[in-house]
Coordinates of C-alpha atoms in Angstrom, one line a residue:
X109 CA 0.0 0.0 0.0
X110 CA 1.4 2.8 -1.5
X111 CA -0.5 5.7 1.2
X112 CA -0.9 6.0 5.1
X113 CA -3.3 8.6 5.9
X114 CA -5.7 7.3 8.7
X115 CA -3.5 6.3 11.2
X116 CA -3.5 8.7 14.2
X117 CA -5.7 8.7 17.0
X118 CA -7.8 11.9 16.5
X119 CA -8.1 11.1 13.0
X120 CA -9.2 7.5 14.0
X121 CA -11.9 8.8 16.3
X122 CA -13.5 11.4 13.8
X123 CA -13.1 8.5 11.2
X124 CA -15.4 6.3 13.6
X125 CA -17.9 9.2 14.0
X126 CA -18.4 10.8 11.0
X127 CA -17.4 8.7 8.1
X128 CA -20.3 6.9 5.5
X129 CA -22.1 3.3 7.0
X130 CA -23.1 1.1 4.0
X131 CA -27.0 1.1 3.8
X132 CA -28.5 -2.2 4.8
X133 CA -29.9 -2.8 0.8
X134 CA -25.5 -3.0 -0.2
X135 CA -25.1 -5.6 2.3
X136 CA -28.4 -7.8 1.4
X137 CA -27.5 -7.5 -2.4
X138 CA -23.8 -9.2 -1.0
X139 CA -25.4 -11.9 0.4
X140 CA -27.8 -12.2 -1.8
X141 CA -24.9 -12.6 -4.5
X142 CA -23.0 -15.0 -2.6
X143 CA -25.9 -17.3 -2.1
X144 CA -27.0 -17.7 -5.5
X145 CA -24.4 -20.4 -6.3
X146 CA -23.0 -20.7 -2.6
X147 CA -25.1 -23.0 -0.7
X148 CA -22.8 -24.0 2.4
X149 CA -22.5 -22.5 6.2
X150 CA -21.7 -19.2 6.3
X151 CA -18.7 -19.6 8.7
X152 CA -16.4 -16.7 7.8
X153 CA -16.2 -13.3 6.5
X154 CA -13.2 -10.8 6.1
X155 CA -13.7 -6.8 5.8
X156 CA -10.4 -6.2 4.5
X157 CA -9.3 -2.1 4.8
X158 CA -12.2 -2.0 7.8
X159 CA -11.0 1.3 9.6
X160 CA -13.0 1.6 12.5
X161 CA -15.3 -0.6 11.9
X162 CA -18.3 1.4 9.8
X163 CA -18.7 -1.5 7.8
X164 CA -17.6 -5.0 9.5
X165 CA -20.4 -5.2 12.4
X166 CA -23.1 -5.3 8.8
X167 CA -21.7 -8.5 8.3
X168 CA -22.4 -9.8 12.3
X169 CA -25.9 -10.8 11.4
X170 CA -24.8 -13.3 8.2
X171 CA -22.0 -15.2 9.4
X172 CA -20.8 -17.0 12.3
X173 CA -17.3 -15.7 12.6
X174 CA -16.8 -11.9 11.1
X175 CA -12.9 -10.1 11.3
X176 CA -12.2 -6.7 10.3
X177 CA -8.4 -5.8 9.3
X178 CA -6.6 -2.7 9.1
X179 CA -3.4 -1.5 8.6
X180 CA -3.8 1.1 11.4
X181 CA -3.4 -0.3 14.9
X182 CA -5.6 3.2 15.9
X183 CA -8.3 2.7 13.5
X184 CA -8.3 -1.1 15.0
X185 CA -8.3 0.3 18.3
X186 CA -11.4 2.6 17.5
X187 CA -13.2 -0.7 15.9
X188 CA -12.5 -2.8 19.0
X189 CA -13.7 -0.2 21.7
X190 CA -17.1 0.7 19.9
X191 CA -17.9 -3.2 18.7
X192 CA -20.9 -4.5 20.5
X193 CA -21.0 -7.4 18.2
X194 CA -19.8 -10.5 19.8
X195 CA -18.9 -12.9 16.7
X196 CA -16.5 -9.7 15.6
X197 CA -13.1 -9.5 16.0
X198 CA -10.6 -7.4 14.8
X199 CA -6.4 -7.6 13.9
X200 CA -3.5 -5.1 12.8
X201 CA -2.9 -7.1 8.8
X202 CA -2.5 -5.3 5.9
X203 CA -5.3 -5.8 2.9
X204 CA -2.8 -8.2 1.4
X205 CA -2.4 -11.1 4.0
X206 CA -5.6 -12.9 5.6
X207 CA -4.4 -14.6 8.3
X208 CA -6.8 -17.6 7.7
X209 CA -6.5 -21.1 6.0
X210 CA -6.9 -22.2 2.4
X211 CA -10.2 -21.6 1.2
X212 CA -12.1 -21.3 4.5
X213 CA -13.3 -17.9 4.1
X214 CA -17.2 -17.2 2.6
X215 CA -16.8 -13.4 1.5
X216 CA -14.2 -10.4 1.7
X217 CA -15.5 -7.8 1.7
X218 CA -13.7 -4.1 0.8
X219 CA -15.3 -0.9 1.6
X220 CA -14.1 2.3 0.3
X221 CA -10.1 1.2 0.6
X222 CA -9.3 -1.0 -2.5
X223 CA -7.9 2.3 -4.0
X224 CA -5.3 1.9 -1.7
X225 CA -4.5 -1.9 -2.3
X226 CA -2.0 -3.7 -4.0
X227 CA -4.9 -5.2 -6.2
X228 CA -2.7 -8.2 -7.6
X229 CA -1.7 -9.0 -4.4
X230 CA -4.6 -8.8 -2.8
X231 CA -6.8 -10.8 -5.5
X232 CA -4.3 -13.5 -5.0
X233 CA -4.9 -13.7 -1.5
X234 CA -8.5 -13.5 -2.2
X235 CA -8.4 -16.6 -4.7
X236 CA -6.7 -18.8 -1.9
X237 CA -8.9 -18.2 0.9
X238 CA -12.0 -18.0 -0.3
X239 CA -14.1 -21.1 -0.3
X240 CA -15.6 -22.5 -4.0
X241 CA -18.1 -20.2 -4.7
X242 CA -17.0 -17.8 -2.1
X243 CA -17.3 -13.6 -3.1
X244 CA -15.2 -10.7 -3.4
X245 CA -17.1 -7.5 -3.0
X246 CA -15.7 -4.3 -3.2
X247 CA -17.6 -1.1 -2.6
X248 CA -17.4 3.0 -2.0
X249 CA -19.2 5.9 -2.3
X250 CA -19.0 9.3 -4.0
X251 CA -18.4 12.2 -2.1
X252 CA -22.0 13.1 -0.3
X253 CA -24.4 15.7 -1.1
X254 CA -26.1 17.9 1.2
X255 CA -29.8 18.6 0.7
X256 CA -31.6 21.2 2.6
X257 CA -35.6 20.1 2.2
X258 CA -36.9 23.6 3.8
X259 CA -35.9 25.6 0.3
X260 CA -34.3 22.7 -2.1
X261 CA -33.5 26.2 -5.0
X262 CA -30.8 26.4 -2.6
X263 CA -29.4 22.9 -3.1
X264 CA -27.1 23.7 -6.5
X265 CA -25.3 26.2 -3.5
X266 CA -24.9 23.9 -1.4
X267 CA -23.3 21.8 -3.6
X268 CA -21.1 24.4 -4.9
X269 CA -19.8 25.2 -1.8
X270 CA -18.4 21.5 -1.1
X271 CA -17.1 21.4 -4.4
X272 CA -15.2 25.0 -3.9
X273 CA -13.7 23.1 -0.7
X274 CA -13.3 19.4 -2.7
X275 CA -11.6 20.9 -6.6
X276 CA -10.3 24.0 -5.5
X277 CA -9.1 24.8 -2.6
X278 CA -7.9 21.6 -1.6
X279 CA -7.1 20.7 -5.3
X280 CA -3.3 19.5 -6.1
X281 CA -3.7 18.1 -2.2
X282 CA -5.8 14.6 -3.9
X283 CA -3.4 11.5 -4.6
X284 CA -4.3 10.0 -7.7
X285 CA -6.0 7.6 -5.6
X286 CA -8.5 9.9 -5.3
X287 CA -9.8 9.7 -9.1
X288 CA -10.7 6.0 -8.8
X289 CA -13.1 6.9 -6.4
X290 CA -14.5 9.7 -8.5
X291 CA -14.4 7.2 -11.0
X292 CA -16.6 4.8 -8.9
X293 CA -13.9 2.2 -9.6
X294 CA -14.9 1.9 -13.5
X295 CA -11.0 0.6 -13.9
X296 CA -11.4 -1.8 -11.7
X297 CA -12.7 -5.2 -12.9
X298 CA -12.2 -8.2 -10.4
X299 CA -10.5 -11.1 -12.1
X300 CA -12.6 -14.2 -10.3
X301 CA -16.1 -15.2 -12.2
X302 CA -19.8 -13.7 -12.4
X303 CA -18.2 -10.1 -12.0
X304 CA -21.1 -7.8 -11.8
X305 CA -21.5 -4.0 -10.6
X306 CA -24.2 -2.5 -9.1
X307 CA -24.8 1.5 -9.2
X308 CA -28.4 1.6 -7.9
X309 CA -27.3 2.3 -4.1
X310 CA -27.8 5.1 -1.5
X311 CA -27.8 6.1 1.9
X312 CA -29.4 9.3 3.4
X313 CA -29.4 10.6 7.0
X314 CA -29.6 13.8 9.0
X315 CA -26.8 15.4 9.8
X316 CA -25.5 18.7 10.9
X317 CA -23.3 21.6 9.3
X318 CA -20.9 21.1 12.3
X319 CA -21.0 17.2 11.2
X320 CA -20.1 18.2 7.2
X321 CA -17.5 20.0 8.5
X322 CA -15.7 17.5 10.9
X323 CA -16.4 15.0 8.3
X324 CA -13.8 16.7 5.5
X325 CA -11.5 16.4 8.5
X326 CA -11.3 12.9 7.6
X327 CA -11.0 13.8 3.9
X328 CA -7.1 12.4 2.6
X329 CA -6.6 15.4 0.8
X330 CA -7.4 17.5 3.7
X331 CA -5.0 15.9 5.9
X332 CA -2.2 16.3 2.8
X333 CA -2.9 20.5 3.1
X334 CA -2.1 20.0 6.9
X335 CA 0.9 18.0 6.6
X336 CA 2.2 21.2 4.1
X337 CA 0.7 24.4 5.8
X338 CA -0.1 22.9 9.3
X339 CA -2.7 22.4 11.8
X340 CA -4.0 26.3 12.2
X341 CA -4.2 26.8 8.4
X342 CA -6.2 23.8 8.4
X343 CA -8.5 24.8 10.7
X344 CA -9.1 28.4 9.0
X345 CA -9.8 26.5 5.5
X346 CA -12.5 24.6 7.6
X347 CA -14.0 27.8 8.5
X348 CA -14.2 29.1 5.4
X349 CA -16.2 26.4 4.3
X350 CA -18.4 26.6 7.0
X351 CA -19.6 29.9 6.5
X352 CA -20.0 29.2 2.7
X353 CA -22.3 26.6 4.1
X354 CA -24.3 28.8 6.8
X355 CA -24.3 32.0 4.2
X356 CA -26.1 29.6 1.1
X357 CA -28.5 29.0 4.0
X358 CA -29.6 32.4 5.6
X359 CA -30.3 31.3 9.2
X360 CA -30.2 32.1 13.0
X361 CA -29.0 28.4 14.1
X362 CA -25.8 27.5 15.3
X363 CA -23.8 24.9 12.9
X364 CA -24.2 22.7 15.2
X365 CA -28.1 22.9 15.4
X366 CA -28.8 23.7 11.3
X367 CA -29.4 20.3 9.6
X368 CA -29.3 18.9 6.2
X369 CA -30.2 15.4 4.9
X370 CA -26.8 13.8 3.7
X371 CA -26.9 11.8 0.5
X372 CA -24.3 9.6 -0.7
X373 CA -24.4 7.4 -3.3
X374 CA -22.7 3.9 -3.9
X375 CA -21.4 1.5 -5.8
X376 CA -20.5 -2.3 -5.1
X377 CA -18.4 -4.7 -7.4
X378 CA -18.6 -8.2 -7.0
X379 CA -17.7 -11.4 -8.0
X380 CA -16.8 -15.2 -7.1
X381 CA -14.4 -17.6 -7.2

């Protein structure tokens, strides 16, 4: 993996809080995939580039054994302390080791990370731990939008705004990375059989402009402009957005109290060995 950005604490713990869940229809649609021509126990399942976790207790209710795997011992550490799932664990490994047997594992799952993989690699591994008939899904999301249902004319602002913050004032701050996500992984084509992609997927929830804002904290390309200009400048860029947001809107609420609906949209690759 060529990039390390989500390894500190505070960055871990904002990761936990404010990054994207997969809606409950993604996770169906993978099971539903897997059990068209899989038809043993669902024993195992690996969420491969977990983070903190957003993802890997989805898979609890499916499987009898679920392990989640970063590269980050402190987004591990933020996956462990908030896991109420019992049948979950989770281990320091990067994407391209699974720490499990010859074809004993059911799916692996990859959200919003494979970017970041050594793809060959990691297919490899796939290929010899996944049972016959086992799946490799791979998902993300593009960057959210913002919706403000009390006057949705202002909507087009609102999206301006992010994008000001997204292409231009952090632009040149992106690794290429980045793009294949933009892309929704069109380059990406997994090399087992049945490979399929869905782009029907989305997830909406309320959230607050002092939310939006802590969640491009977790943006790569924001932490890139800190590591150049430092934590203060970083901060003021923040702001500035912020009040982009709250001017578009015209009200008397704090941040904290103004909300929005979030909308993100995603899209899931799969296919089976």
């Amino acid at each position: 993996m060529a990039h390390r950005y989500f390894e500190g604490k505070v960055h871990a713990m904002l990761y936990a809080k404010y990054r994207t869940v997969p809606p409950s229809a993604l996770i169906q649609r993978m099971i539903s995939f897997l059990k068209e021509k899989y038809k043993g126990p669902l024993d195992l399942a690996y969420d491969v580039g977990c983070g903190s976790g957003q993802s890997t207790g989805f898979l609890a209710p499916y499987f009898k054994r679920v392990v989640g795997t970063d590269i980050s011992a402190s987004q591990i550490e933020q996956a462990e302390n908030k896991s109420t799932d019992k049948n979950v664990t989770y281990i320091v490994s990067p994407a391209e080791n699974i720490p499990e047997k010859d074809k004993t594992v059911q799916m692996i799952s990859v959200s919003q990370a494979a970017h970041w993989f050594d793809l060959p690699k990691f297919y490899d591994e796939g290929k010899r731990v996944l049972t016959p008939g086992g799946v490799c899904c791979l998902y993300g999301y593009e960057f959210p939008r913002f919706r403000w249902d009390k006057d949705p004319s202002l909507n087009s602002s609102l999206d301006e705004a992010l994008d000001q913050l997204y292409d231009g004032d952090l632009r040149g701050y992106w690794a290429a990375e980045r793009k294949i996500v933009d892309n929704r992984y069109k380059e990406f084509s997994i090399p087992y059989n049945d490979f399929t992609r869905d782009d029907t997927l989305y997830h909406e929830m309320p959230t607050s402009v002092s939310d939006i804002v802590n969640y491009c904290f977790t943006w790569s390309g924001y932490q890139n402009f800190v590591k150049q200009h430092g934590e203060n400048e970083g901060i003021k860029l923040l702001a500035k957005f912020q009040d982009r947001v709250m001017t578009v809107l015209d009200v008397s609420t704090s941040p904290e109290d103004t909300m929005l609906t979030r909308r993100t949209s995603f899209f899931l690759l799969m296919a089976r060995v």
